[in-house]
Every structure is written in C-alpha cells, then in structure tokens.
Amino acid sequence: MNKFEKFLTDKLLPLSEKMQNNLVLGALSEGFIRTSPATIGSAFILIVANFPIPAWLELLQKTNLASSLGAVGNASIGIMGMLAVYNIAYAYGKRLHTNAQNSGLIALASYFILIPQQIVTHVEQNGKWVESAVNAVSFDYLGGQGIFIGMLVALLITKLYSILAARKFTIKLPDSVPPMVSESLAPTFIVTIIFLIVCGIRIAFSFTPFNDIFSFITEMISAPLNNLMANPLTMIFIQVLLCFLWFFGIHNAVLSGPLSAVTLTMITANIDAFTSGKTLPFAIAYMVYGVCGAAGNTMGLIINLMFAKSKRYKEMFKLGALPTVFNITEPLVFGLPIIMNPMYFFPMILSPLVSGLVSWGLMTTVLPITYNPTVENIPWTTPGFVKFALSGGWQFFLMYIITTAIVTLIWYPFVRVADKKELEIERNQTKQDVSV
C-alpha cells in the first residue's frame, strides 16, 4: 500500500496539480466548486421531502408541502447546468484576464439561446384533447441534462469573448462615464457577434432530425445503449459508463431515457413474475445494477473522509455524509470535487466495476439471494442498507457490507494522498499567516 501511495504521490498527484493549473481544467474545477453552496444547501431539504416513510410522504402530499419542498430541488440541483455555465465562464474569464462578470452573463444568455423554448402539452378544445405548444423552458435542459452542453458553452463563449475583447471590438466611452456603465456598454458589438453565432448554431440544428443540440448530444451518447440486453454484464457496463461520463461532467440524466427503458422493463418483468410465483427473469441483473451504486459508489468515499485530517476534507465529510446516505451525491461530486479531478478518476471507474463483478460472483455461488422486486417502488432516497435488507434479506444486506468494504478500500489510497496534500497546503498557509 505504501508503494502504491508513493506512486500516486510521485506520479498522479503532480499530474493532478498540472491539470489544475491548466486554464481550462482549473476553470472547470473552480466553476463546479462554486456551485456547491446550492447543492449542499438543498440536499438536506430534499432528504426531508423524500424521506422514505410512506406515512410522511402521504402527509406531505395531503398538506401540499411536497410541491413546495420539491421546488427547492428544482431551484438548486434542478438548475445545475445553468449554475455551472455562469460559474465556469466566470472562473475562466478571470484566468484569461478578461471581464469575468461579462463572461458569465454572456455565456449564460448563449446557453439559453440554444435551449428549446417551447414545450408541447395538451389542452381541451371542444371536448377533445389536442396538442398545443407553450412558450416555456424545461428543467431537463437546465439541470443534469444540460451540464455537458453548459461546460462547452461556458468555455467556448468566454474564449471567444476574450479574443474579440483583445482585438478592441468594444465601444470606447469617455473617461467621464462611470466605470460600471462603461464596462456594461463596451462589449455591445462583441455580444452581438457572439449571439449571432450562437443563434446560427441553433438554426443549423433545427434543420437536423435532432432539432436542437441537447437532443443531438443525448442521442449520440445514448444510442449505443439502445440495443443492449438486460444482463449482469450489461448492467455493470452501464454503471461504469455512467461514472465515466459523470467524471467529465455529463450527468446521468443524459442517459435517463434509454436507461429507464432498460431498468423499467426489468422491474416490471420481475414484479410480474414474483406475483405469479414464477422465476424472476432479471433478478441477478437488477441486483448487480443496484450494488454498483452511483457516482463511483460514494459511500466508500464518505467512509474514508470520516478519517480525514485536513480541515477541507473534514468539512466535506460533515456536509456530504448525510446526503450521500440518502443517495444525494451532488454535494460531494461538485464540492470535493470529483468532476475533472484526475486523482479520483480511477476509483470512480473501478468502484462500480469491482463491486459489480464481486456481487455477481457471490450471488451465483456462495451467497444466493431471494429477491423481492416490489421493494423497488420505495422512494429513491431510501438508504442503500435499508433497501438491500428489505429486498433481499440478510443475504443482500451482507452483500452491501462486503461491497461497501471493497469500495472503501478502492477509494482509500487516493483519498489518503489527496488529504495529505490538502493538509500540507493548510499547514503552509498557517505558517505564512503566522509569519505575517
């Protein structure tokens, strides 16, 4: 273990620092960290809104509190793509020594230009329900499904703004004009040029079968999954792919369509067979899928953070532990951050792969499980250990303990090295403060 940690310290940590010093990667890292107040602040409210007790959920519905509590999630995690656009553009603008505030605002406006701004709904006319287009923006594009496009927009628009500003495509106002007014009006020509380019991209995609760039990205990523069959190996592959994409800022929501088609088919078929007393066709496949976990099985990461020594990692444990227990991983993913952090690429990918293979092997050999698929209908915020115990008894609960222990060991050397580095930075900062 010491040799492996030395390898991480000598090889991977310098690479991570080098990548963080890169203008683009540094801006991405800072941008995602800047979104963490919204995700952390809403995580605890989301736990309350989705606390896995039927009587509590029923009470929230009867008192009309469910929609209000849900609005908190929509206003934070639900608009994560939008928050990322502004913060990444702002961080990148600072690094390019251009106006960071303008960079963020122009990138955010460009992002909205690309978003479909009509939603098809149904209205009643003359006793019949007919389709009607409403001018509105779907939360799908503002949240997880929009993060990847948002990253590209933030970086490309800010870079273009920087280039045009350096070439003096600005309005020169007299010195007597207040700086606030001058900075706001100076980039008028630049903004016009950028908006025309972005609008041209929107028009170009409107002539394609995809209609918009968001659908294009979704189809290109999800198409390879459409022909996959629901089997354990496929489920492991899907979870590894989700973690791979998540590392680069592509939220699981991008694959929600084809993935839901696969998982819902498995759940329905398993429940039908269970209620009919027949053999469950996808029992092992779906159990393996659940064991793999989300976002690199971050429960193992939380356990490691529990023993962190640096102040930063201790605080991340305090803020991220409870949400992670209830399957809300965004505070950790954005706050640590895991996204675009080379130090955490390998545990992010290895965790679902190893836990999936181990669980598959145990289920088919020494630890067979009698699976109750009807439990899959309980709220998504139900802690994993509770859900596993309800759906597969002590055997599935033991499986959870085993795989969590394995994942904890996978995360351990990477967290340990990163924590040591943070502790060193904090100690050096303390010495500098004392000397001053």
XYZ file of C-alpha atoms in Angstrom:
436
model
C 0.000 0.000 0.000
C 2.847 2.383 0.851
C 4.422 1.784 -2.557
C 1.109 2.465 -4.266
C 0.616 5.663 -2.268
C 4.156 6.699 -3.213
C 3.282 6.082 -6.851
C 0.165 8.261 -6.506
C 2.165 10.987 -4.742
C 5.036 10.928 -7.231
C 3.106 10.396 -10.453
C -0.616 11.060 -10.241
C -0.581 13.983 -7.787
C 1.810 16.093 -9.919
C -0.376 15.312 -12.944
C -3.430 16.412 -10.979
C -1.711 19.655 -9.932
C -0.569 20.269 -13.501
C -4.089 19.779 -14.802
C -5.496 22.068 -12.102
C -3.050 24.759 -13.243
C -4.332 24.397 -16.787
C -6.594 27.353 -17.569
C -9.488 25.276 -18.867
C -9.366 22.476 -16.299
C -8.772 24.920 -13.478
C -11.814 26.916 -14.556
C -13.947 23.755 -14.675
C -12.815 22.731 -11.206
C -13.436 26.178 -9.721
C -16.750 26.526 -11.524
C -18.130 23.278 -10.128
C -16.876 24.072 -6.634
C -18.665 27.435 -6.816
C -21.963 25.627 -7.441
C -21.614 23.543 -4.258
C -23.429 26.003 -1.909
C -26.651 25.410 -3.851
C -26.315 21.610 -3.900
C -25.302 21.298 -0.265
C -27.970 23.710 0.914
C -30.750 21.856 -0.880
C -29.557 18.324 -0.131
C -30.901 18.283 3.422
C -34.257 19.706 2.332
C -34.502 17.034 -0.373
C -33.966 14.390 2.295
C -36.931 15.783 4.216
C -39.038 15.988 1.040
C -38.295 12.369 0.113
C -37.786 10.737 3.483
C -38.597 7.052 2.855
C -41.526 6.661 5.246
C -44.883 6.208 3.434
C -46.887 7.985 6.156
C -44.572 11.001 5.989
C -44.741 11.193 2.186
C -48.527 10.907 2.327
C -48.664 13.729 4.890
C -46.584 15.988 2.640
C -48.962 15.325 -0.237
C -52.085 15.999 1.825
C -50.720 19.259 3.236
C -49.472 20.409 -0.205
C -45.952 20.696 1.197
C -44.485 18.205 -1.276
C -44.545 20.615 -4.213
C -43.008 23.444 -2.173
C -40.202 21.263 -0.850
C -39.699 19.904 -4.346
C -39.294 23.460 -5.603
C -36.104 23.706 -3.545
C -34.606 20.837 -5.506
C -35.690 22.378 -8.803
C -34.109 25.682 -7.796
C -30.725 24.106 -6.992
C -29.895 20.666 -8.338
C -32.629 21.133 -10.942
C -30.787 24.104 -12.477
C -27.267 22.762 -12.000
C -26.491 23.121 -15.708
C -27.382 26.797 -15.596
C -25.361 27.396 -12.423
C -22.379 25.619 -13.951
C -22.461 27.777 -17.093
C -22.172 31.049 -15.200
C -19.607 29.886 -12.655
C -17.340 28.139 -15.154
C -17.445 31.137 -17.505
C -16.728 33.463 -14.590
C -13.756 31.353 -13.451
C -12.399 31.024 -16.995
C -12.799 34.752 -17.619
C -10.650 35.508 -14.582
C -7.935 33.195 -15.847
C -7.995 34.828 -19.278
C -7.748 38.272 -17.625
C -10.969 39.429 -19.221
C -14.156 40.729 -17.610
C -15.357 37.723 -15.598
C -18.802 39.151 -14.885
C -19.492 39.801 -18.560
C -18.125 36.368 -19.459
C -20.593 34.686 -17.114
C -23.599 36.698 -18.249
C -22.897 36.323 -21.983
C -22.263 32.578 -21.646
C -25.486 32.152 -19.670
C -27.503 34.049 -22.264
C -25.900 31.984 -25.058
C -26.852 28.823 -23.195
C -30.496 29.916 -23.132
C -30.400 30.717 -26.849
C -29.565 27.068 -27.532
C -32.264 25.687 -25.220
C -35.616 24.697 -26.814
C -38.064 27.341 -25.647
C -41.334 25.592 -26.369
C -42.958 22.673 -24.581
C -45.671 20.604 -26.232
C -48.638 19.991 -23.935
C -52.310 19.064 -24.337
C -55.297 21.357 -23.950
C -59.005 20.679 -24.183
C -60.822 22.169 -27.168
C -64.449 21.366 -27.946
C -64.342 18.312 -25.696
C -61.158 16.942 -27.274
C -57.562 16.989 -26.131
C -55.233 18.492 -28.706
C -51.531 19.304 -28.746
C -50.502 22.864 -28.018
C -47.065 24.489 -27.940
C -46.382 26.613 -24.862
C -43.514 29.088 -24.608
C -41.545 27.628 -21.709
C -38.190 26.051 -20.810
C -37.980 22.524 -19.438
C -35.979 21.848 -16.279
C -34.415 18.928 -18.169
C -32.193 21.355 -20.065
C -31.375 23.478 -17.021
C -30.308 20.572 -14.835
C -28.249 17.440 -15.290
C -29.048 17.016 -18.961
C -27.607 20.452 -19.668
C -24.342 20.286 -17.720
C -22.169 18.978 -20.561
C -23.506 21.498 -23.080
C -23.175 24.155 -20.399
C -19.484 23.344 -19.941
C -18.830 23.706 -23.659
C -20.809 26.933 -23.908
C -19.057 28.466 -20.891
C -15.568 27.693 -22.203
C -16.089 28.483 -25.887
C -18.104 31.669 -25.387
C -15.666 33.012 -22.791
C -12.710 32.281 -25.050
C -14.419 33.982 -27.991
C -15.311 36.962 -25.799
C -11.680 37.207 -24.669
C -10.359 37.113 -28.254
C -12.786 39.756 -29.502
C -12.173 41.980 -26.485
C -8.397 41.751 -27.045
C -8.921 42.899 -30.629
C -10.750 46.003 -29.438
C -14.244 45.110 -30.712
C -15.528 47.370 -27.988
C -17.166 50.776 -27.705
C -14.770 53.392 -26.378
C -16.576 55.718 -24.000
C -15.259 58.944 -22.478
C -13.424 58.751 -19.160
C -16.223 60.785 -17.594
C -18.591 57.809 -17.951
C -18.797 55.821 -14.684
C -16.830 52.511 -14.857
C -19.963 50.457 -14.167
C -21.718 51.959 -17.185
C -18.609 51.748 -19.379
C -17.987 48.078 -18.615
C -21.634 47.286 -19.368
C -21.833 49.095 -22.714
C -18.323 48.484 -24.047
C -18.894 44.859 -25.202
C -22.083 45.656 -27.176
C -20.556 44.734 -30.556
C -18.927 41.610 -29.092
C -22.197 40.399 -27.610
C -23.993 40.975 -30.909
C -21.391 38.914 -32.787
C -21.500 36.089 -30.215
C -25.304 35.957 -30.144
C -25.452 35.822 -33.957
C -23.033 32.879 -33.975
C -24.943 31.019 -31.253
C -28.257 31.733 -32.979
C -26.762 30.361 -36.207
C -25.875 27.132 -34.377
C -29.429 26.898 -33.060
C -30.855 27.394 -36.563
C -28.470 24.827 -38.042
C -29.584 22.145 -35.577
C -33.248 22.969 -36.240
C -32.767 21.551 -39.769
C -31.464 18.228 -38.433
C -33.513 15.259 -37.158
C -32.389 16.171 -33.632
C -33.950 19.682 -33.726
C -31.564 21.010 -31.053
C -28.031 20.470 -29.776
C -29.218 18.958 -26.491
C -31.099 16.167 -28.273
C -28.082 15.648 -30.536
C -25.739 15.059 -27.588
C -28.277 12.839 -25.827
C -28.843 10.687 -28.898
C -25.159 10.354 -29.707
C -24.364 9.206 -26.174
C -27.424 7.053 -25.555
C -27.673 5.380 -28.959
C -25.063 2.692 -28.159
C -27.195 1.621 -25.175
C -30.423 1.127 -27.086
C -29.537 -2.366 -28.325
C -28.069 -3.672 -25.073
C -29.843 -6.532 -23.325
C -30.586 -6.536 -19.610
C -27.976 -8.890 -18.167
C -25.471 -8.516 -15.292
C -22.525 -7.691 -17.553
C -24.556 -5.020 -19.333
C -25.624 -3.501 -16.018
C -22.011 -3.299 -14.862
C -21.014 -1.718 -18.159
C -23.805 0.861 -17.872
C -22.791 1.831 -14.339
C -19.126 2.151 -15.348
C -20.156 4.237 -18.357
C -22.296 6.487 -16.153
C -19.345 7.080 -13.822
C -17.015 7.711 -16.764
C -19.372 10.313 -18.213
C -20.076 11.822 -14.791
C -16.338 12.363 -14.270
C -16.345 14.583 -17.361
C -19.439 16.467 -16.209
C -22.040 14.532 -18.216
C -24.858 13.910 -15.757
C -26.732 10.601 -15.547
C -29.812 12.462 -16.769
C -28.393 12.354 -20.307
C -28.959 8.592 -20.310
C -32.229 8.668 -18.413
C -34.304 7.823 -21.500
C -32.687 4.609 -22.735
C -31.614 3.624 -19.223
C -35.156 3.921 -17.903
C -36.362 1.764 -20.778
C -33.972 -0.979 -19.657
C -34.479 -0.704 -15.882
C -38.273 -0.291 -16.004
C -38.537 -3.339 -18.253
C -36.531 -5.359 -15.751
C -38.513 -4.112 -12.744
C -41.897 -4.771 -14.404
C -40.908 -8.244 -15.607
C -39.505 -9.155 -12.188
C -42.630 -7.951 -10.335
C -44.956 -9.780 -12.730
C -43.004 -12.992 -12.258
C -42.794 -12.508 -8.471
C -46.558 -12.014 -8.047
C -47.213 -15.026 -10.292
C -44.836 -17.275 -8.371
C -42.510 -17.675 -11.354
C -38.738 -17.375 -11.676
C -37.615 -13.755 -11.868
C -36.021 -13.190 -15.316
C -33.826 -10.237 -14.344
C -33.271 -10.714 -10.617
C -29.474 -11.004 -10.687
C -29.104 -8.327 -13.373
C -31.038 -5.731 -11.404
C -29.426 -6.613 -8.072
C -25.984 -6.249 -9.625
C -27.077 -2.898 -11.063
C -28.093 -1.723 -7.591
C -24.899 -2.925 -5.930
C -22.724 -0.980 -8.379
C -24.039 2.250 -6.879
C -23.952 5.758 -8.303
C -21.136 8.277 -8.832
C -18.419 5.734 -8.075
C -20.237 4.251 -5.070
C -19.502 7.300 -2.933
C -20.394 5.600 0.352
C -16.849 4.231 0.284
C -15.577 7.767 -0.266
C -17.586 9.064 2.711
C -16.144 6.383 4.995
C -12.648 7.475 4.001
C -13.456 11.144 4.548
C -14.546 10.241 8.071
C -10.864 9.759 8.940
C -9.538 12.769 7.013
C -7.024 15.062 8.729
C -7.237 18.189 6.590
C -9.845 20.800 7.502
C -11.230 20.879 3.977
C -11.880 17.146 3.817
C -13.285 17.107 7.344
C -15.786 19.772 6.322
C -16.681 17.855 3.155
C -17.440 14.827 5.314
C -19.738 16.874 7.551
C -21.565 18.378 4.585
C -21.657 15.333 2.314
C -22.176 12.361 4.645
C -25.905 12.631 5.321
C -26.917 13.452 1.718
C -24.814 10.523 0.450
C -26.520 8.120 2.863
C -29.805 9.189 1.262
C -28.391 8.792 -2.294
C -27.839 12.507 -2.987
C -24.285 12.620 -4.333
C -24.127 16.083 -5.916
C -22.651 17.820 -2.825
C -19.635 15.504 -2.946
C -19.311 15.361 -6.719
C -19.277 19.147 -7.045
C -17.838 20.104 -3.669
C -14.762 17.869 -3.427
C -14.755 17.996 -6.493
C -14.712 14.620 -8.220
C -15.534 16.004 -11.670
C -12.406 16.593 -13.772
C -10.170 15.717 -10.805
C -7.540 13.229 -12.091
C -6.885 11.950 -8.570
C -10.360 10.428 -8.430
C -10.732 9.074 -11.962
C -9.589 5.524 -11.188
C -11.666 4.953 -8.019
C -14.656 6.482 -9.802
C -14.381 3.874 -12.563
C -13.082 0.907 -10.564
C -15.707 1.059 -7.805
C -18.758 0.033 -9.893
C -16.684 -2.399 -11.940
C -15.231 -4.308 -8.986
C -18.356 -4.189 -6.808
C -20.484 -5.359 -9.740
C -18.232 -8.281 -10.602
C -17.831 -9.326 -6.959
C -21.579 -9.203 -6.252
C -22.347 -11.106 -9.444
C -19.868 -13.788 -8.475
C -21.160 -14.120 -4.909
C -24.835 -14.213 -5.941
C -24.249 -17.076 -8.336
C -22.057 -19.120 -5.956
C -21.885 -18.909 -2.144
C -24.439 -16.144 -1.410
C -27.692 -16.758 -3.313
C -30.397 -14.173 -2.625
C -34.170 -14.448 -2.601
C -35.110 -11.152 -4.231
C -38.347 -9.186 -3.683
C -38.642 -6.751 -6.648
C -41.702 -4.933 -5.269
C -39.357 -3.026 -2.935
C -38.047 -1.132 -5.983
C -41.132 1.084 -5.721
C -39.990 2.694 -2.455
C -38.571 6.270 -2.635
C -35.184 6.715 -4.303
C -33.810 8.387 -1.156
C -34.077 5.172 0.864
C -30.590 4.383 2.248
C -28.908 1.510 0.461
C -28.540 -0.703 3.527
C -32.280 -0.383 4.255
C -33.333 -1.096 0.683
C -30.995 -4.077 0.375
C -32.254 -5.607 3.627
C -35.898 -5.183 2.593
C -35.462 -6.547 -0.930
C -33.077 -9.441 -0.222
C -32.964 -10.152 3.499
C -29.780 -10.600 5.477
C -28.000 -12.075 2.459
C -28.413 -8.931 0.376
C -27.568 -6.775 3.417
C -24.347 -8.788 3.840
C -23.652 -8.226 0.138
C -23.977 -4.497 0.742
C -21.494 -4.661 3.628
C -18.979 -6.659 1.589
C -19.097 -4.458 -1.498
C -19.036 -1.246 0.569
C -15.903 -2.505 2.337
C -14.278 -3.285 -1.025
C -15.185 0.119 -2.447
C -13.857 1.807 0.696
C -10.501 0.094 0.124
C -10.516 1.202 -3.526
C -11.029 4.852 -2.534
C -8.615 4.690 0.424
C -5.183 5.349 -1.189
C -6.498 8.099 -3.434
C -8.291 9.943 -0.620
C -5.304 9.476 1.697
C -2.868 11.048 -0.779
C -5.233 13.925 -1.613
C -5.914 14.515 2.085
C -2.185 14.650 2.869
C -1.720 17.222 0.123
C -4.563 19.371 1.469
C -3.126 19.104 4.996
C 0.277 20.216 3.725
C -1.276 23.209 1.955
C -3.173 24.181 5.118
C -0.037 23.935 7.288
C 1.959 26.068 4.852
C -0.842 28.629 4.822
C -0.849 28.701 8.633
C 2.922 29.286 8.697
C 2.559 32.143 6.212
C -0.191 33.718 8.311
C 1.949 33.455 11.455
C 4.975 34.997 9.720
C 2.862 37.908 8.524
